[in-house]
Amino acid sequence: TVQTVDLSQDGVYRLEADPSIYYEVLDGGIRFIRADCPDKICEQAGLLTRVGETAVCLPRQTVITVTEGGAGEVDAVAG
């Protein structure tokens, strides 16, 4: 795990481990919005909102997965 994100905090963020990747937290979900990769398939994955959903950017070796956090909160893990 490189970074854990609270999905209750809407906004646009950069991945700390790879600043070329931007993701958005919106309405309890998370999605890639910009990645420095040639095909941009990760950006087409859309908003992930359910536990277990995953989006991958293979060229940048980055995975976003929605996991269940403590006290019923939903978090995302990126890295």
C-alpha positions as MATLAB code, in Angstrom:
seq = 'TVQTVDLSQDGVYRLEADPSIYYEVLDGGIRFIRADCPDKICEQAGLLTRVGETAVCLPRQTVITVTEGGAGEVDAVAG';
ca = [
       0.000    0.000    0.000;
       1.417    3.327   -1.067;
      -1.415    5.664   -0.152;
      -4.774    5.331    1.578;
      -7.478    7.825    0.655;
     -10.601    8.852    2.576;
     -13.458    8.817    0.078;
     -15.473   11.325    2.101;
     -13.031   14.119    1.134;
     -13.994   15.207   -2.420;
     -11.236   16.746   -4.499;
      -8.535   16.219   -7.108;
      -5.242   14.805   -5.843;
      -1.816   13.708   -7.089;
      -0.416   10.326   -6.166;
       2.432   10.947   -3.721;
       4.567    8.087   -5.087;
       4.038    9.125   -8.742;
       3.098   12.805   -9.209;
       2.260   12.209  -12.887;
      -0.960   10.465  -11.773;
      -3.999   12.480  -10.762;
      -7.117   10.975   -9.244;
     -10.441   12.401   -8.166;
     -12.520   11.592   -5.105;
     -16.173   12.374   -5.772;
     -19.383   11.391   -3.976;
     -17.806    8.455   -2.139;
     -15.945    7.139   -5.186;
     -12.517    7.432   -6.763;
     -11.219    7.479  -10.345;
      -8.110    8.156  -12.397;
      -8.438   11.498  -14.150;
      -4.945   11.873  -15.609;
      -2.007    9.534  -15.978;
       1.199    9.935  -17.930;
       0.700    6.806  -20.034;
       0.125    6.297  -23.761;
      -3.236    4.483  -23.828;
      -5.238    6.198  -21.028;
      -7.256    3.004  -20.391;
      -7.114    3.662  -16.643;
      -8.959    6.955  -17.148;
     -11.769    5.118  -18.930;
     -12.443    2.848  -15.929;
     -14.784    5.466  -14.470;
     -15.785    6.108  -10.876;
     -15.133    3.226   -8.475;
     -17.641    3.194   -5.615;
     -18.082   -0.399   -4.437;
     -15.772   -2.462   -2.254;
     -13.558   -4.630   -4.439;
     -13.697   -2.448   -7.553;
     -10.277   -1.855   -9.114;
      -8.739    0.297  -11.851;
      -5.214   -0.302  -13.129;
      -2.669    1.778  -14.999;
      -0.230   -0.864  -16.243;
       2.357    1.466  -17.813;
       2.649    3.441  -14.535;
       2.304    0.260  -12.402;
      -0.498    1.801  -10.338;
      -3.645    0.158   -8.962;
      -6.612    1.819   -7.263;
      -8.801   -0.526   -5.220;
     -11.823    0.346   -3.094;
     -11.578   -1.378    0.281;
     -13.706   -1.277    3.385;
     -12.163    0.839    6.099;
     -12.814    0.945    9.812;
     -16.203    1.900   11.251;
     -18.023    1.225    7.980;
     -16.096    3.845    6.040;
     -14.936    3.136    2.511;
     -11.361    3.934    1.578;
      -9.270    3.514   -1.533;
      -5.756    2.200   -1.738;
      -3.484    3.460   -4.506;
      -0.012    2.400   -5.421;
];
